[in-house]
Amino acid sequence: MTIALLRLETVEDFRLRAEATLPAPVRDFVAGGSEAETTLAANRAALDRVTIVPRVLTGGSGPDPSATLAGTRSSLPLAVAPMAYQRLLHPEGELAMARAAAAAGVPFVISTLSSVTLDDLSTAGGEQWFQLYWLNDDQGTVELVRRAEDAGCRVLMVTVDVPIMGRRLRDIRNEFTLPSEVRAANVQSGARSSAHARSDGGSALIAHTNAEFHPALTWAHLEMLRSRTSLPIVVKGILDPADARRAAEIGAAGVVISNHGGRQLDGAPASVTMLPAAVDAVPGTCQVLVDSGIRSGTDILRALALGAEGVLIGRPMLWGLAAGGQAGAAGVLSVLDAELRAAMRLSGCTDVATARGLTATMGC
Ligand SMILES: Cc1cc2nc3c(=O)[nH]c(=O)nc-3n(C[C@H](O)[C@H](O)[C@H](O)COP(=O)(O)O)c2cc1C
């Protein structure tokens, strides 16, 4: 880690460092949620209400926080969440992020809207997964999945909570537009040009997403995908336990209980509040991950104690990237690692399995 990053002890430190340097529209694009940002705030409030009951006299060395996520070994029970257009935050964008994830031994999820090509990312090494936004063109979508497979991606994460993009008022007010040098590097030009065109009184990204993504996905699309790829499928963006069960029934290796970091339906519940019911709803063949609002190792332990097998880390990784490129992203992962190990020791856990056996309560 560089000297400039030595004093960054928490994710909040990284956020402050990042936000001091980012242009306001980019800062808002990362931090913002949809509409009144009620769900964005609810994610944090709900996590703060989760208490963990520590166990004592467990002896215990370690702890060992490693996990297997969708068949992939990870040094921590987390993966870097798929996030679009990371070259907005640092010139190396996803490449720096992928290298940081590889060095830390955690999976990196490549967004459909990655601003670095799949081929370039494959040079970073480590475990890479691909996140799919189903495009309006079914043929192009299947072709994109094949390219991700060829590039070495080991898991396909299908995001299902974006029939349209949520009304992100900060982006609308900023008339947010991508700079010309930041593009969706892995999709055809027709599917990305509108993200660069200023849309009067609106966000170019909302216009672009609403024009280019499939607006009416059904379970049949997932079943079709199941027959077209041998990769494990993880379905991201589920909140209702019945949907989690349905995903498991069609063979999903995992689900991510997620409200997209409060960026889609405002008024949706905090992800973590839906976690225990989802865990109860699915068979052991389907892993339950969670994201939205995770900001510390203690939050990761909270999620594990509520039954998750792992979490996705979203905005904190972008703040790390903005604060210091690869070293900044690595810095965030190392903070989370240190915090999680401390929380596991303090609660008497030796590994992820014992962490999942802790008693957690959701206070009011
Ligand atoms: C700037 C930004 C871009 C995102 N882009 C994507 C994306 O391309 N695909 C996707 O499935 N989710 C995307 N997400 C959602 C994240 O994967 C994740 O669900 C969310 O950030 C978790 O909430 P948190 O940031 O509060 O931890 C994005 C989130 C942010 C903040």
Coordinates of C-alpha atoms and ligand atoms in Angstrom, one line a residue:
M1 CA 0.0 0.0 0.0
T2 CA 1.3 3.5 -0.8
I3 CA 2.1 5.9 2.0
A4 CA -0.8 8.1 1.0
L5 CA -3.2 5.2 1.9
L6 CA -1.7 4.2 5.2
R7 CA -4.1 6.3 7.3
L8 CA -7.2 4.9 5.7
E9 CA -8.5 2.6 8.4
T10 CA -12.2 2.2 7.4
V11 CA -14.4 2.1 4.3
E12 CA -15.6 5.5 5.4
D13 CA -12.1 6.9 5.3
F14 CA -11.8 5.6 1.7
R15 CA -15.2 7.2 0.8
L16 CA -14.1 10.6 2.1
R17 CA -10.8 10.4 0.3
A18 CA -12.5 9.4 -2.9
E19 CA -15.2 11.9 -2.8
A20 CA -12.8 14.8 -2.2
T21 CA -11.3 14.2 -5.6
L22 CA -14.2 12.9 -7.8
P23 CA -16.1 15.3 -10.0
A24 CA -19.6 15.9 -8.4
P25 CA -21.6 14.0 -11.2
V26 CA -19.4 10.9 -10.8
R27 CA -19.5 11.1 -7.0
D28 CA -23.3 11.2 -7.3
F29 CA -23.4 8.4 -9.9
V30 CA -21.7 6.1 -7.4
A31 CA -23.3 7.2 -4.1
G32 CA -26.8 7.8 -5.3
G33 CA -29.9 5.7 -5.1
S34 CA -33.3 6.0 -6.7
E35 CA -36.1 8.5 -6.0
A36 CA -36.1 9.6 -2.3
E37 CA -33.3 7.2 -1.5
T38 CA -35.4 5.5 1.2
T39 CA -34.1 2.0 0.3
L40 CA -30.5 3.3 0.1
A41 CA -30.8 4.6 3.7
A42 CA -32.8 1.5 4.8
N43 CA -29.9 -0.8 3.9
R44 CA -27.6 0.9 6.3
A45 CA -30.2 1.3 9.1
A46 CA -31.1 -2.4 8.9
L47 CA -27.5 -3.5 9.1
D48 CA -26.9 -1.3 12.1
R49 CA -29.9 -3.0 13.8
V50 CA -28.4 -6.5 13.5
T51 CA -26.8 -7.6 16.7
I52 CA -24.5 -10.6 16.9
V53 CA -24.5 -12.7 20.1
P54 CA -20.8 -13.7 20.7
R55 CA -19.8 -17.1 21.9
V56 CA -17.1 -17.5 24.5
L57 CA -14.5 -20.1 25.6
T58 CA -14.3 -21.5 22.1
G59 CA -10.5 -21.6 22.1
G60 CA -9.9 -21.3 18.5
S61 CA -6.9 -20.4 16.3
G62 CA -7.1 -18.5 13.1
P63 CA -9.8 -17.6 12.3
D64 CA -10.1 -18.9 8.8
P65 CA -12.5 -16.6 6.8
S66 CA -12.1 -18.5 3.5
A67 CA -15.2 -19.7 1.7
T68 CA -16.4 -21.5 -1.4
L69 CA -18.8 -19.3 -3.5
A70 CA -20.6 -20.8 -6.5
G71 CA -17.8 -23.5 -6.6
T72 CA -15.0 -20.9 -6.5
R73 CA -12.6 -20.8 -3.6
S74 CA -12.2 -17.4 -2.1
S75 CA -9.9 -16.2 0.7
L76 CA -12.9 -14.2 2.2
P77 CA -16.6 -14.8 2.1
L78 CA -17.1 -12.0 -0.5
A79 CA -16.8 -11.2 -4.2
V80 CA -16.4 -7.7 -5.7
A81 CA -19.8 -6.7 -7.0
P82 CA -20.4 -6.1 -10.7
M83 CA -20.2 -2.4 -11.3
A84 CA -20.4 -0.5 -14.6
Y85 CA -17.9 1.9 -16.1
Q86 CA -15.1 1.8 -13.6
R87 CA -12.8 3.9 -15.8
L88 CA -15.0 6.8 -14.6
L89 CA -13.1 6.4 -11.3
H90 CA -9.6 5.6 -12.4
P91 CA -7.9 5.4 -15.8
E92 CA -7.2 1.7 -15.3
G93 CA -10.8 1.0 -14.2
E94 CA -11.8 -2.7 -14.0
L95 CA -8.2 -3.8 -14.7
A96 CA -7.0 -2.3 -11.5
M97 CA -10.0 -3.7 -9.7
A98 CA -9.5 -7.2 -11.1
R99 CA -5.8 -7.1 -10.1
A100 CA -6.6 -6.1 -6.6
A101 CA -9.2 -8.9 -6.3
A102 CA -6.8 -11.4 -7.7
A103 CA -4.0 -10.4 -5.3
A104 CA -6.5 -10.7 -2.4
G105 CA -7.8 -14.1 -3.6
V106 CA -11.4 -13.0 -4.0
P107 CA -13.7 -13.3 -7.1
F108 CA -14.1 -10.2 -9.3
V109 CA -17.5 -9.9 -11.1
I110 CA -17.2 -8.3 -14.5
S111 CA -20.2 -6.1 -15.3
T112 CA -21.8 -6.3 -18.8
L113 CA -21.0 -2.6 -18.8
S114 CA -17.3 -3.0 -18.0
S115 CA -15.2 -0.3 -19.6
V116 CA -12.3 -2.7 -20.1
T117 CA -12.5 -5.6 -22.5
L118 CA -12.9 -9.2 -21.4
D119 CA -9.6 -10.1 -23.1
D120 CA -7.7 -7.4 -21.2
L121 CA -9.3 -8.4 -17.9
S122 CA -8.3 -12.0 -18.4
T123 CA -4.6 -10.9 -18.0
A124 CA -5.3 -9.9 -14.4
G125 CA -5.6 -13.6 -13.3
G126 CA -7.6 -14.6 -10.3
E127 CA -11.2 -15.9 -10.3
Q128 CA -13.4 -13.9 -12.6
W129 CA -17.2 -14.1 -12.9
F130 CA -19.4 -12.4 -15.6
Q131 CA -22.5 -10.4 -14.8
L132 CA -25.1 -10.5 -17.5
Y133 CA -27.6 -7.8 -18.4
W134 CA -29.9 -9.4 -20.9
L135 CA -29.8 -7.1 -24.0
N136 CA -32.7 -6.5 -26.4
D137 CA -30.9 -8.8 -28.8
D138 CA -31.2 -12.5 -27.6
Q139 CA -28.6 -13.7 -30.1
G140 CA -26.2 -11.0 -29.0
T141 CA -26.8 -11.9 -25.4
V142 CA -26.0 -15.5 -25.9
E143 CA -22.9 -14.5 -27.9
L144 CA -21.8 -12.2 -25.1
V145 CA -22.1 -15.2 -22.6
R146 CA -19.9 -17.3 -25.0
R147 CA -17.3 -14.6 -25.1
A148 CA -17.2 -14.4 -21.3
E149 CA -16.8 -18.2 -21.1
D150 CA -14.0 -18.0 -23.7
A151 CA -12.3 -15.3 -21.6
G152 CA -12.2 -17.7 -18.6
C153 CA -15.1 -16.5 -16.5
R154 CA -16.2 -19.2 -14.1
V155 CA -19.6 -18.1 -13.0
L156 CA -22.5 -16.4 -14.8
M157 CA -24.3 -13.8 -12.6
V158 CA -27.6 -12.8 -14.2
T159 CA -29.0 -9.5 -12.9
V160 CA -32.8 -9.6 -12.9
D161 CA -33.8 -6.4 -11.1
V162 CA -33.4 -3.9 -14.0
P163 CA -36.5 -4.2 -16.2
I164 CA -35.9 -0.5 -16.5
M165 CA -33.4 1.6 -14.6
G166 CA -34.6 3.2 -11.4
R167 CA -35.1 6.9 -11.4
R168 CA -31.9 8.1 -10.0
L169 CA -32.6 11.7 -9.4
R170 CA -29.0 12.8 -8.9
D171 CA -28.1 11.5 -12.3
I172 CA -31.2 13.1 -13.9
R173 CA -30.5 16.5 -12.3
N174 CA -26.8 16.3 -13.3
E175 CA -27.9 15.2 -16.9
F176 CA -25.2 12.5 -16.3
T177 CA -23.4 11.4 -19.5
L178 CA -20.4 9.2 -20.0
P179 CA -17.2 10.9 -21.2
S180 CA -16.1 9.7 -24.7
E181 CA -13.2 7.7 -23.4
V182 CA -15.4 5.5 -21.1
R183 CA -17.4 2.9 -23.0
A184 CA -19.1 -0.4 -22.5
A185 CA -16.1 -2.2 -24.0
N186 CA -17.8 -5.6 -24.5
V187 CA -21.1 -4.8 -26.2
Q188 CA -21.8 -3.7 -29.7
S189 CA -21.6 0.0 -30.5
G190 CA -25.3 0.3 -31.1
A191 CA -25.9 -0.7 -27.5
R192 CA -23.7 1.9 -26.0
S193 CA -23.7 5.1 -28.1
S194 CA -26.8 6.6 -26.3
A195 CA -24.9 6.6 -23.0
H196 CA -22.7 9.4 -24.4
A197 CA -25.5 11.6 -25.8
R198 CA -26.7 14.3 -23.5
S199 CA -30.3 13.8 -22.9
D200 CA -32.0 17.1 -22.1
G201 CA -33.5 17.0 -18.6
G202 CA -32.4 13.5 -18.0
S203 CA -29.6 10.9 -17.4
A204 CA -28.1 9.5 -20.6
L205 CA -27.5 6.2 -18.7
I206 CA -31.2 5.8 -17.9
A207 CA -32.1 6.5 -21.5
H208 CA -29.4 4.1 -22.7
T209 CA -30.4 1.3 -20.3
N210 CA -34.1 1.6 -21.0
A211 CA -33.4 1.4 -24.8
E212 CA -30.9 -1.4 -24.8
F213 CA -31.8 -3.9 -22.0
H214 CA -34.5 -6.5 -22.3
P215 CA -37.5 -4.9 -20.6
A216 CA -39.6 -8.1 -20.1
L217 CA -37.5 -11.0 -18.9
T218 CA -39.2 -14.1 -17.7
W219 CA -38.2 -17.3 -16.0
A220 CA -38.2 -18.9 -19.4
H221 CA -35.2 -16.7 -20.3
L222 CA -33.2 -18.1 -17.4
E223 CA -34.2 -21.6 -18.3
M224 CA -33.0 -21.0 -21.9
L225 CA -29.7 -19.7 -20.5
R226 CA -29.4 -22.8 -18.3
S227 CA -29.5 -24.9 -21.5
R228 CA -26.9 -22.7 -23.3
T229 CA -24.1 -22.6 -20.7
S230 CA -22.4 -25.0 -18.4
L231 CA -21.3 -22.3 -16.1
P232 CA -23.0 -22.1 -12.7
I233 CA -25.7 -19.4 -12.7
V234 CA -26.1 -17.0 -9.8
V235 CA -29.3 -14.9 -10.0
K236 CA -28.8 -11.3 -8.6
G237 CA -31.5 -9.0 -7.5
I238 CA -33.9 -11.2 -5.7
L239 CA -35.8 -10.1 -2.6
D240 CA -38.9 -12.3 -2.4
P241 CA -38.2 -15.8 -0.9
A242 CA -40.6 -17.3 -3.5
D243 CA -38.4 -15.9 -6.3
A244 CA -35.3 -17.4 -4.5
R245 CA -37.0 -20.8 -4.5
R246 CA -38.0 -20.5 -8.1
A247 CA -34.4 -19.7 -9.1
A248 CA -33.2 -22.7 -7.2
E249 CA -35.8 -24.9 -8.9
I250 CA -34.4 -24.0 -12.3
G251 CA -30.9 -25.0 -11.2
A252 CA -29.3 -21.7 -10.0
A253 CA -26.2 -22.4 -8.0
G254 CA -26.9 -19.2 -6.0
V255 CA -29.0 -16.1 -5.5
V256 CA -28.0 -12.7 -4.5
I257 CA -30.5 -11.1 -2.1
S258 CA -30.1 -7.5 -3.3
N259 CA -32.0 -4.2 -4.0
H260 CA -29.1 -3.1 -6.2
G261 CA -27.7 -0.8 -3.5
G262 CA -31.0 1.1 -3.3
R263 CA -30.7 2.1 -7.0
Q264 CA -33.8 0.3 -8.4
L265 CA -37.3 0.2 -6.6
D266 CA -37.3 2.9 -3.9
G267 CA -39.4 1.5 -1.1
A268 CA -38.0 -2.0 -1.5
P269 CA -36.9 -3.6 1.8
A270 CA -33.4 -3.6 3.0
S271 CA -31.8 -6.7 1.5
V272 CA -30.6 -8.0 4.9
T273 CA -34.1 -8.0 6.2
M274 CA -35.1 -10.5 3.5
L275 CA -32.1 -12.7 4.0
P276 CA -33.3 -15.2 6.6
A277 CA -36.5 -16.0 4.7
A278 CA -34.6 -16.6 1.5
V279 CA -32.1 -18.9 3.3
D280 CA -35.1 -20.9 4.6
A281 CA -36.7 -21.0 1.1
V282 CA -33.9 -22.6 -0.9
P283 CA -32.4 -26.1 -0.7
G284 CA -28.8 -26.6 0.2
T285 CA -27.8 -26.8 -3.5
C286 CA -28.4 -23.1 -3.9
Q287 CA -26.2 -20.6 -2.0
V288 CA -27.6 -17.4 -0.7
L289 CA -25.4 -14.3 -1.0
V290 CA -26.4 -10.8 -0.1
D291 CA -25.4 -7.2 -0.9
S292 CA -26.5 -3.6 -0.4
G293 CA -25.0 -1.5 2.4
I294 CA -22.2 -3.8 3.5
R295 CA -19.5 -1.4 4.7
S296 CA -17.3 -3.4 7.2
G297 CA -16.1 -6.7 8.3
T298 CA -18.7 -6.6 11.1
D299 CA -21.4 -6.2 8.4
I300 CA -20.0 -9.3 6.7
L301 CA -20.3 -11.2 10.0
R302 CA -23.8 -9.9 10.4
A303 CA -24.7 -11.3 7.0
L304 CA -23.1 -14.7 7.8
A305 CA -24.9 -14.9 11.1
L306 CA -28.2 -14.3 9.4
G307 CA -27.5 -17.3 7.1
A308 CA -25.7 -15.8 4.1
E309 CA -22.7 -17.8 2.6
G310 CA -21.1 -14.6 1.4
V311 CA -21.6 -11.0 0.4
L312 CA -20.9 -8.8 -2.6
I313 CA -19.0 -5.6 -1.9
G314 CA -20.2 -2.7 -4.0
R315 CA -19.5 1.0 -3.6
P316 CA -16.6 0.6 -1.1
M317 CA -14.6 -1.0 -3.9
L318 CA -15.3 2.0 -6.2
W319 CA -14.2 4.4 -3.4
G320 CA -11.0 2.4 -3.0
L321 CA -10.4 2.5 -6.8
A322 CA -10.9 6.3 -6.9
A323 CA -8.7 6.8 -3.8
G324 CA -5.7 4.9 -5.2
G325 CA -6.3 2.7 -8.2
Q326 CA -5.3 -1.0 -7.6
A327 CA -3.6 -0.1 -4.3
G328 CA -6.8 1.7 -3.1
A329 CA -9.1 -1.2 -4.1
A330 CA -6.6 -3.6 -2.4
G331 CA -6.7 -1.3 0.7
V332 CA -10.4 -1.6 1.0
L333 CA -10.2 -5.4 0.8
S334 CA -7.5 -5.5 3.4
V335 CA -9.6 -3.3 5.8
L336 CA -12.5 -5.7 5.3
D337 CA -10.2 -8.7 5.9
A338 CA -8.8 -7.2 9.2
E339 CA -12.2 -6.2 10.4
L340 CA -13.8 -9.5 9.6
R341 CA -11.0 -11.5 11.3
A342 CA -11.3 -9.3 14.4
A343 CA -15.1 -9.7 14.5
M344 CA -14.8 -13.4 14.1
R345 CA -12.3 -13.6 17.0
L346 CA -14.4 -11.5 19.2
S347 CA -17.5 -13.6 18.6
G348 CA -15.7 -16.9 19.1
C349 CA -15.8 -18.1 15.5
T350 CA -13.1 -20.2 13.9
D351 CA -14.4 -20.3 10.3
V352 CA -17.4 -19.3 8.1
A353 CA -19.4 -22.3 9.2
T354 CA -19.2 -21.3 12.9
A355 CA -20.0 -17.7 12.0
R356 CA -23.2 -18.9 10.2
G357 CA -24.1 -20.7 13.4
L358 CA -24.1 -17.5 15.5
T359 CA -27.3 -16.1 16.9
A360 CA -28.2 -12.8 15.2
T361 CA -31.1 -10.6 16.0
M362 CA -32.8 -7.9 14.0
G363 CA -33.5 -5.2 16.5
C364 CA -36.1 -2.5 15.9
Ligands
LIG1 C1 -21.8 2.8 -9.7 C2 -22.6 1.4 -9.6 C3 -22.7 0.7 -10.8 C4 -23.3 -0.6 -10.7 N1 -23.4 -1.3 -11.9 C5 -23.9 -2.5 -11.8 C6 -23.9 -3.4 -13.0 O1 -23.4 -3.0 -14.0 N2 -24.5 -4.6 -12.8 C7 -25.1 -5.0 -11.7 O2 -25.6 -6.1 -11.6 N3 -25.1 -4.2 -10.6 C8 -24.5 -3.0 -10.6 N4 -24.5 -2.3 -9.5 C9 -25.1 -2.8 -8.2 C10 -24.0 -3.6 -7.4 O3 -23.6 -4.7 -8.1 C11 -24.5 -3.9 -6.0 O4 -25.7 -4.7 -6.1 C12 -24.7 -2.7 -5.1 O5 -23.7 -1.8 -5.4 C13 -24.6 -3.2 -3.7 O6 -24.9 -2.1 -2.8 P1 -23.7 -1.3 -2.1 O7 -23.0 -0.5 -3.1 O8 -24.5 -0.4 -1.2 O9 -22.8 -2.3 -1.4 C14 -23.9 -1.0 -9.5 C15 -23.7 -0.3 -8.3 C16 -23.1 1.0 -8.4 C17 -22.9 1.7 -7.1

